[in-house]
Amino acid sequence: MFLTLSTDVLPSLPRKYPGKLQLIFRQQIQPWHPSSTLVHESAAAVLRLAPQKFWDYSKILFEHQKEFFDVNVVKETRNETYKRLAKLASEVGVEEKGVYDLLEIQDKPGEDGSLNTGNGVTDDLKVMVKVNRLLGVHVTPTVLFNGVVENSISSSFTGEQWQEWLKKNVK
């Protein structure tokens, strides 16, 4: 859906619906895919370091998503996956080291002795999860229109179907 929206739908929105439509893209972690958390953390790091590159990074993530599916990360450590994600971020002009520095998990306890220290974007991820829970988002993709879950839109929507739906619903 992201690739369809970003290539077939979003470019025409300002012209077709000036001042009538606002798109809010929210990340939704799929906890049944453990690497989903790592991918979303990398996007949060990019958002923090170079917000203007977030869409480009999201696009490249979707283009490379299979590289981060369960069977392709199972034999690497979490930090090794983070290194690959940081390298991917560098392909859209975000500093690789900066991304990795926000993502890296330390191998020693925190100053207070805690063992689940998280990383530089853990708090960002907590906010994402809380917001999506409040909105009733449980699966991806989920589309909300005027704040209400719109179940008629599916992940298989084509650009043409999006254009038809928008024409019918945006007044």
CSV table of C-alpha atoms in Angstrom, one decimal:
chain,number,residue,atom,x,y,z
A,1,MET,CA,0.0,0.0,0.0
A,2,PHE,CA,2.8,2.4,0.8
A,3,LEU,CA,4.4,2.1,-2.6
A,4,THR,CA,1.1,2.5,-4.3
A,5,LEU,CA,0.2,5.6,-2.3
A,6,SER,CA,3.6,7.2,-2.7
A,7,THR,CA,3.8,6.7,-6.4
A,8,ASP,CA,0.2,6.6,-7.7
A,9,VAL,CA,-1.8,8.7,-5.2
A,10,LEU,CA,0.2,11.2,-3.1
A,11,PRO,CA,1.7,13.2,-6.0
A,12,SER,CA,-1.8,14.2,-7.2
A,13,LEU,CA,-3.4,15.0,-3.9
A,14,PRO,CA,-2.4,18.7,-3.5
A,15,ARG,CA,-3.7,19.4,-7.0
A,16,LYS,CA,-6.9,17.4,-6.8
A,17,TYR,CA,-7.9,18.2,-3.2
A,18,PRO,CA,-6.2,21.5,-2.2
A,19,GLY,CA,-6.8,22.2,1.5
A,20,LYS,CA,-9.3,19.3,1.8
A,21,LEU,CA,-7.1,16.3,2.7
A,22,GLN,CA,-4.3,15.7,5.2
A,23,LEU,CA,-2.4,12.4,5.2
A,24,ILE,CA,-0.9,11.2,8.4
A,25,PHE,CA,1.4,8.2,8.2
A,26,ARG,CA,1.7,6.3,11.4
A,27,GLN,CA,4.1,3.4,11.8
A,28,GLN,CA,2.5,0.2,13.2
A,29,ILE,CA,4.8,-2.5,14.6
A,30,GLN,CA,3.7,-6.1,13.9
A,31,PRO,CA,4.8,-7.8,17.1
A,32,TRP,CA,4.4,-11.3,15.5
A,33,HIS,CA,7.3,-10.4,13.2
A,34,PRO,CA,10.1,-9.6,15.7
A,35,SER,CA,12.2,-7.8,13.2
A,36,SER,CA,9.3,-5.4,12.5
A,37,THR,CA,10.3,-3.6,15.7
A,38,LEU,CA,13.9,-3.1,14.5
A,39,VAL,CA,12.7,-1.8,11.2
A,40,HIS,CA,10.4,0.7,12.8
A,41,GLU,CA,13.1,1.8,15.2
A,42,SER,CA,15.3,2.6,12.3
A,43,ALA,CA,12.6,4.7,10.7
A,44,ALA,CA,12.2,6.5,14.1
A,45,ALA,CA,15.9,7.2,14.1
A,46,VAL,CA,15.7,8.6,10.6
A,47,LEU,CA,12.8,10.8,11.6
A,48,ARG,CA,14.8,12.1,14.5
A,49,LEU,CA,18.0,12.8,12.6
A,50,ALA,CA,16.6,13.9,9.2
A,51,PRO,CA,12.8,14.3,9.2
A,52,GLN,CA,12.9,15.5,5.6
A,53,LYS,CA,14.3,12.0,4.6
A,54,PHE,CA,11.6,10.0,6.3
A,55,TRP,CA,9.5,9.4,3.2
A,56,ASP,CA,12.5,8.5,1.1
A,57,TYR,CA,13.7,6.1,3.8
A,58,SER,CA,10.2,4.6,4.2
A,59,LYS,CA,10.1,4.0,0.5
A,60,ILE,CA,13.5,2.3,0.4
A,61,LEU,CA,12.4,0.2,3.5
A,62,PHE,CA,9.4,-1.1,1.6
A,63,GLU,CA,11.5,-1.8,-1.4
A,64,HIS,CA,13.9,-3.8,0.7
A,65,GLN,CA,11.5,-5.2,3.2
A,66,LYS,CA,12.1,-8.9,2.4
A,67,GLU,CA,15.7,-8.5,3.5
A,68,PHE,CA,14.4,-7.9,7.0
A,69,PHE,CA,11.8,-10.7,7.1
A,70,ASP,CA,12.2,-13.3,9.9
A,71,VAL,CA,14.1,-15.9,7.9
A,72,ASN,CA,16.6,-13.3,6.7
A,73,VAL,CA,17.5,-11.9,10.1
A,74,VAL,CA,17.3,-15.0,12.3
A,75,LYS,CA,21.0,-15.8,12.2
A,76,GLU,CA,22.2,-12.2,13.0
A,77,THR,CA,22.3,-10.3,16.2
A,78,ARG,CA,20.0,-7.4,16.8
A,79,ASN,CA,22.9,-4.9,16.4
A,80,GLU,CA,23.9,-6.6,13.1
A,81,THR,CA,20.4,-6.0,11.8
A,82,TYR,CA,20.6,-2.4,13.0
A,83,LYS,CA,23.9,-2.0,11.1
A,84,ARG,CA,22.2,-3.1,7.9
A,85,LEU,CA,19.3,-0.7,8.5
A,86,ALA,CA,21.7,2.2,9.2
A,87,LYS,CA,23.5,1.4,5.9
A,88,LEU,CA,20.2,1.5,4.1
A,89,ALA,CA,19.4,4.9,5.6
A,90,SER,CA,22.7,6.2,4.3
A,91,GLU,CA,21.4,5.4,0.8
A,92,VAL,CA,18.9,8.2,1.1
A,93,GLY,CA,21.4,10.6,2.6
A,94,VAL,CA,21.1,10.0,6.3
A,95,GLU,CA,24.3,9.7,8.3
A,96,GLU,CA,24.8,5.9,8.8
A,97,LYS,CA,26.7,6.3,12.1
A,98,GLY,CA,24.1,8.6,13.5
A,99,VAL,CA,21.3,6.1,12.8
A,100,TYR,CA,23.3,3.2,14.2
A,101,ASP,CA,24.3,5.2,17.4
A,102,LEU,CA,20.5,5.7,18.1
A,103,LEU,CA,19.8,2.1,17.5
A,104,GLU,CA,22.6,0.2,19.1
A,105,ILE,CA,21.9,-1.9,22.2
A,106,GLN,CA,24.7,-1.8,24.8
A,107,ASP,CA,26.0,-5.1,26.2
A,108,LYS,CA,26.3,-3.8,29.8
A,109,PRO,CA,23.7,-2.8,32.3
A,110,GLY,CA,22.6,0.8,32.6
A,111,GLU,CA,24.0,3.1,35.3
A,112,ASP,CA,21.1,2.1,37.6
A,113,GLY,CA,21.8,-1.7,37.0
A,114,SER,CA,18.9,-2.1,34.6
A,115,LEU,CA,19.2,-4.8,32.0
A,116,ASN,CA,16.5,-3.7,29.6
A,117,THR,CA,18.1,-0.4,28.7
A,118,GLY,CA,16.6,0.0,25.2
A,119,ASN,CA,18.1,2.3,22.7
A,120,GLY,CA,18.0,6.0,21.6
A,121,VAL,CA,14.5,5.6,20.1
A,122,THR,CA,12.8,3.3,22.6
A,123,ASP,CA,10.7,6.2,24.0
A,124,ASP,CA,9.7,7.2,20.5
A,125,LEU,CA,8.5,3.6,19.8
A,126,LYS,CA,6.5,3.6,23.1
A,127,VAL,CA,4.6,6.7,21.9
A,128,MET,CA,3.9,5.1,18.5
A,129,VAL,CA,2.4,2.0,20.1
A,130,LYS,CA,0.3,4.0,22.6
A,131,VAL,CA,-1.1,6.3,19.9
A,132,ASN,CA,-2.0,3.4,17.6
A,133,ARG,CA,-3.7,1.6,20.5
A,134,LEU,CA,-5.8,4.6,21.3
A,135,LEU,CA,-6.8,4.9,17.7
A,136,GLY,CA,-7.8,1.2,17.5
A,137,VAL,CA,-5.1,0.2,15.1
A,138,HIS,CA,-4.2,-3.4,15.4
A,139,VAL,CA,-3.1,-4.6,11.9
A,140,THR,CA,-1.4,-3.2,8.9
A,141,PRO,CA,-2.4,-1.5,6.9
A,142,THR,CA,-5.2,0.4,8.7
A,143,VAL,CA,-6.7,3.4,7.1
A,144,LEU,CA,-8.6,6.0,9.1
A,145,PHE,CA,-10.8,8.6,7.4
A,146,ASN,CA,-12.0,11.5,9.6
A,147,GLY,CA,-10.7,9.6,12.6
A,148,VAL,CA,-12.7,6.4,11.9
A,149,VAL,CA,-11.2,3.1,10.8
A,150,GLU,CA,-12.2,2.6,7.1
A,151,ASN,CA,-12.4,-1.1,6.6
A,152,SER,CA,-13.3,-0.9,2.9
A,153,ILE,CA,-9.7,-0.1,2.0
A,154,SER,CA,-7.4,-3.0,1.8
A,155,SER,CA,-3.7,-3.5,1.2
A,156,SER,CA,-4.4,-4.6,-2.3
A,157,PHE,CA,-6.0,-1.3,-3.3
A,158,THR,CA,-4.6,-0.1,-6.6
A,159,GLY,CA,-3.9,3.5,-7.5
A,160,GLU,CA,-7.0,3.6,-9.5
A,161,GLN,CA,-9.1,2.3,-6.6
A,162,TRP,CA,-7.6,4.9,-4.3
A,163,GLN,CA,-8.5,7.7,-6.8
A,164,GLU,CA,-12.1,6.4,-7.1
A,165,TRP,CA,-12.4,6.1,-3.3
A,166,LEU,CA,-11.0,9.6,-2.7
A,167,LYS,CA,-13.3,11.1,-5.4
A,168,LYS,CA,-16.3,9.6,-3.7
A,169,ASN,CA,-15.4,10.5,-0.2
A,170,VAL,CA,-13.4,13.7,-0.1
A,171,LYS,CA,-15.9,16.6,-0.3
